Amino acid sequence: MTDDEGCDQKAPVPLAPDAVVDACGLACPLPLLKAKQALASIASGQLLEVVADDQGSWRDITSFTEQSAHTLEGREQRSGHYHFWIRKAGGSSL
């Protein structure tokens, strides 16, 4: 599946997240910074959902998970919002 920008788009995760970050209304790089703060506050293996409306977050959060030990379990764009589900890795990999 691809988004409007031609990027691969993972299907949404059917699991309930352990924590949710509402980064709507925040411009780049704040959605990513809020996600990093939330990841620091949850336990390894827990699932974080990040919701943002800044278009740059699609690239920023995806790149962050590719460069970190955290796993991007899913992402989707709907109704002008970007949703990300990030599984926290073991240890301190921020």
mmCIF file of C-alpha atoms in Angstrom:
data_model
loop_
_atom_site.group_PDB
_atom_site.id
_atom_site.type_symbol
_atom_site.label_atom_id
_atom_site.label_comp_id
_atom_site.label_asym_id
_atom_site.label_seq_id
_atom_site.Cartn_x
_atom_site.Cartn_y
_atom_site.Cartn_z
ATOM 1 C CA MET A 1 0.000 0.000 0.000
ATOM 2 C CA THR A 2 1.319 3.494 -0.756
ATOM 3 C CA ASP A 3 0.354 6.942 0.442
ATOM 4 C CA ASP A 4 -0.308 10.025 -1.678
ATOM 5 C CA GLU A 5 3.431 10.729 -1.756
ATOM 6 C CA GLY A 6 4.223 7.244 -3.090
ATOM 7 C CA CYS A 7 5.713 6.113 0.234
ATOM 8 C CA ASP A 8 5.176 2.573 1.445
ATOM 9 C CA GLN A 9 2.441 2.561 4.027
ATOM 10 C CA LYS A 10 2.183 -0.176 6.639
ATOM 11 C CA ALA A 11 -1.238 -1.321 7.732
ATOM 12 C CA PRO A 12 -2.514 -0.050 11.084
ATOM 13 C CA VAL A 13 -1.835 -2.118 14.164
ATOM 14 C CA PRO A 14 -4.927 -3.805 15.614
ATOM 15 C CA LEU A 15 -3.456 -3.624 19.139
ATOM 16 C CA ALA A 16 -4.235 -1.052 21.779
ATOM 17 C CA PRO A 17 -1.212 1.159 22.468
ATOM 18 C CA ASP A 18 0.259 1.424 25.959
ATOM 19 C CA ALA A 19 0.700 5.187 25.506
ATOM 20 C CA VAL A 20 -0.493 7.810 23.026
ATOM 21 C CA VAL A 21 1.178 11.069 22.008
ATOM 22 C CA ASP A 22 -1.072 13.712 20.461
ATOM 23 C CA ALA A 23 1.349 15.896 18.526
ATOM 24 C CA CYS A 24 -1.326 17.595 16.425
ATOM 25 C CA GLY A 25 -0.670 21.286 15.932
ATOM 26 C CA LEU A 26 3.070 20.871 16.500
ATOM 27 C CA ALA A 27 5.528 21.610 13.700
ATOM 28 C CA CYS A 28 8.670 19.656 12.862
ATOM 29 C CA PRO A 29 10.696 18.566 14.815
ATOM 30 C CA LEU A 30 8.342 18.650 17.827
ATOM 31 C CA PRO A 31 6.289 15.528 16.956
ATOM 32 C CA LEU A 32 9.502 13.486 16.864
ATOM 33 C CA LEU A 33 10.764 15.037 20.104
ATOM 34 C CA LYS A 34 7.447 14.254 21.828
ATOM 35 C CA ALA A 35 7.679 10.669 20.548
ATOM 36 C CA LYS A 36 11.224 10.316 21.921
ATOM 37 C CA GLN A 37 10.117 11.665 25.317
ATOM 38 C CA ALA A 38 7.221 9.217 25.428
ATOM 39 C CA LEU A 39 9.457 6.294 24.446
ATOM 40 C CA ALA A 40 11.755 7.187 27.338
ATOM 41 C CA SER A 41 8.826 6.941 29.752
ATOM 42 C CA ILE A 42 7.449 3.532 28.716
ATOM 43 C CA ALA A 43 8.843 0.046 29.291
ATOM 44 C CA SER A 44 10.683 -2.011 26.695
ATOM 45 C CA GLY A 45 8.282 -3.911 24.467
ATOM 46 C CA GLN A 46 5.413 -1.494 24.995
ATOM 47 C CA LEU A 47 3.588 0.105 22.084
ATOM 48 C CA LEU A 48 3.435 3.866 21.543
ATOM 49 C CA GLU A 49 0.964 5.528 19.197
ATOM 50 C CA VAL A 50 1.894 8.959 17.845
ATOM 51 C CA VAL A 51 -0.707 11.127 16.109
ATOM 52 C CA ALA A 52 0.527 14.186 14.208
ATOM 53 C CA ASP A 53 -0.737 16.511 11.510
ATOM 54 C CA ASP A 54 2.643 17.868 10.392
ATOM 55 C CA GLN A 55 3.541 16.349 7.014
ATOM 56 C CA GLY A 56 7.229 16.197 7.951
ATOM 57 C CA SER A 57 6.470 13.745 10.740
ATOM 58 C CA TRP A 58 5.887 10.996 8.138
ATOM 59 C CA ARG A 59 9.523 11.206 7.104
ATOM 60 C CA ASP A 60 10.993 12.122 10.496
ATOM 61 C CA ILE A 61 9.411 9.376 12.582
ATOM 62 C CA THR A 62 9.960 6.738 9.909
ATOM 63 C CA SER A 63 13.652 7.684 9.603
ATOM 64 C CA PHE A 64 14.051 7.723 13.373
ATOM 65 C CA THR A 65 12.737 4.171 13.736
ATOM 66 C CA GLU A 66 14.938 2.963 10.869
ATOM 67 C CA GLN A 67 18.013 4.391 12.614
ATOM 68 C CA SER A 68 17.083 3.257 16.126
ATOM 69 C CA ALA A 69 16.400 -0.143 17.636
ATOM 70 C CA HIS A 70 12.695 0.668 17.967
ATOM 71 C CA THR A 71 10.255 -0.999 15.575
ATOM 72 C CA LEU A 72 7.721 0.853 13.463
ATOM 73 C CA GLU A 73 4.840 -1.614 13.764
ATOM 74 C CA GLY A 74 2.584 0.410 11.494
ATOM 75 C CA ARG A 75 1.747 3.817 10.120
ATOM 76 C CA GLU A 76 -1.136 5.326 8.238
ATOM 77 C CA GLN A 77 -2.522 8.615 7.045
ATOM 78 C CA ARG A 78 -6.219 9.333 7.520
ATOM 79 C CA SER A 79 -8.313 12.475 7.726
ATOM 80 C CA GLY A 80 -5.257 14.731 7.551
ATOM 81 C CA HIS A 81 -3.541 12.986 10.464
ATOM 82 C CA TYR A 82 -0.518 10.706 10.509
ATOM 83 C CA HIS A 83 -0.631 7.739 12.890
ATOM 84 C CA PHE A 84 2.463 5.784 13.926
ATOM 85 C CA TRP A 85 2.746 2.707 16.140
ATOM 86 C CA ILE A 86 6.226 2.284 17.594
ATOM 87 C CA ARG A 87 7.335 -0.719 19.662
ATOM 88 C CA LYS A 88 9.996 0.284 22.183
ATOM 89 C CA ALA A 89 13.197 -1.724 21.967
ATOM 90 C CA GLY A 90 14.992 -3.200 24.947
ATOM 91 C CA GLY A 91 17.608 -1.095 26.696
ATOM 92 C CA SER A 92 18.118 2.614 26.094
ATOM 93 C CA SER A 93 18.282 3.016 22.328
ATOM 94 C CA LEU A 94 17.159 6.638 22.010
#
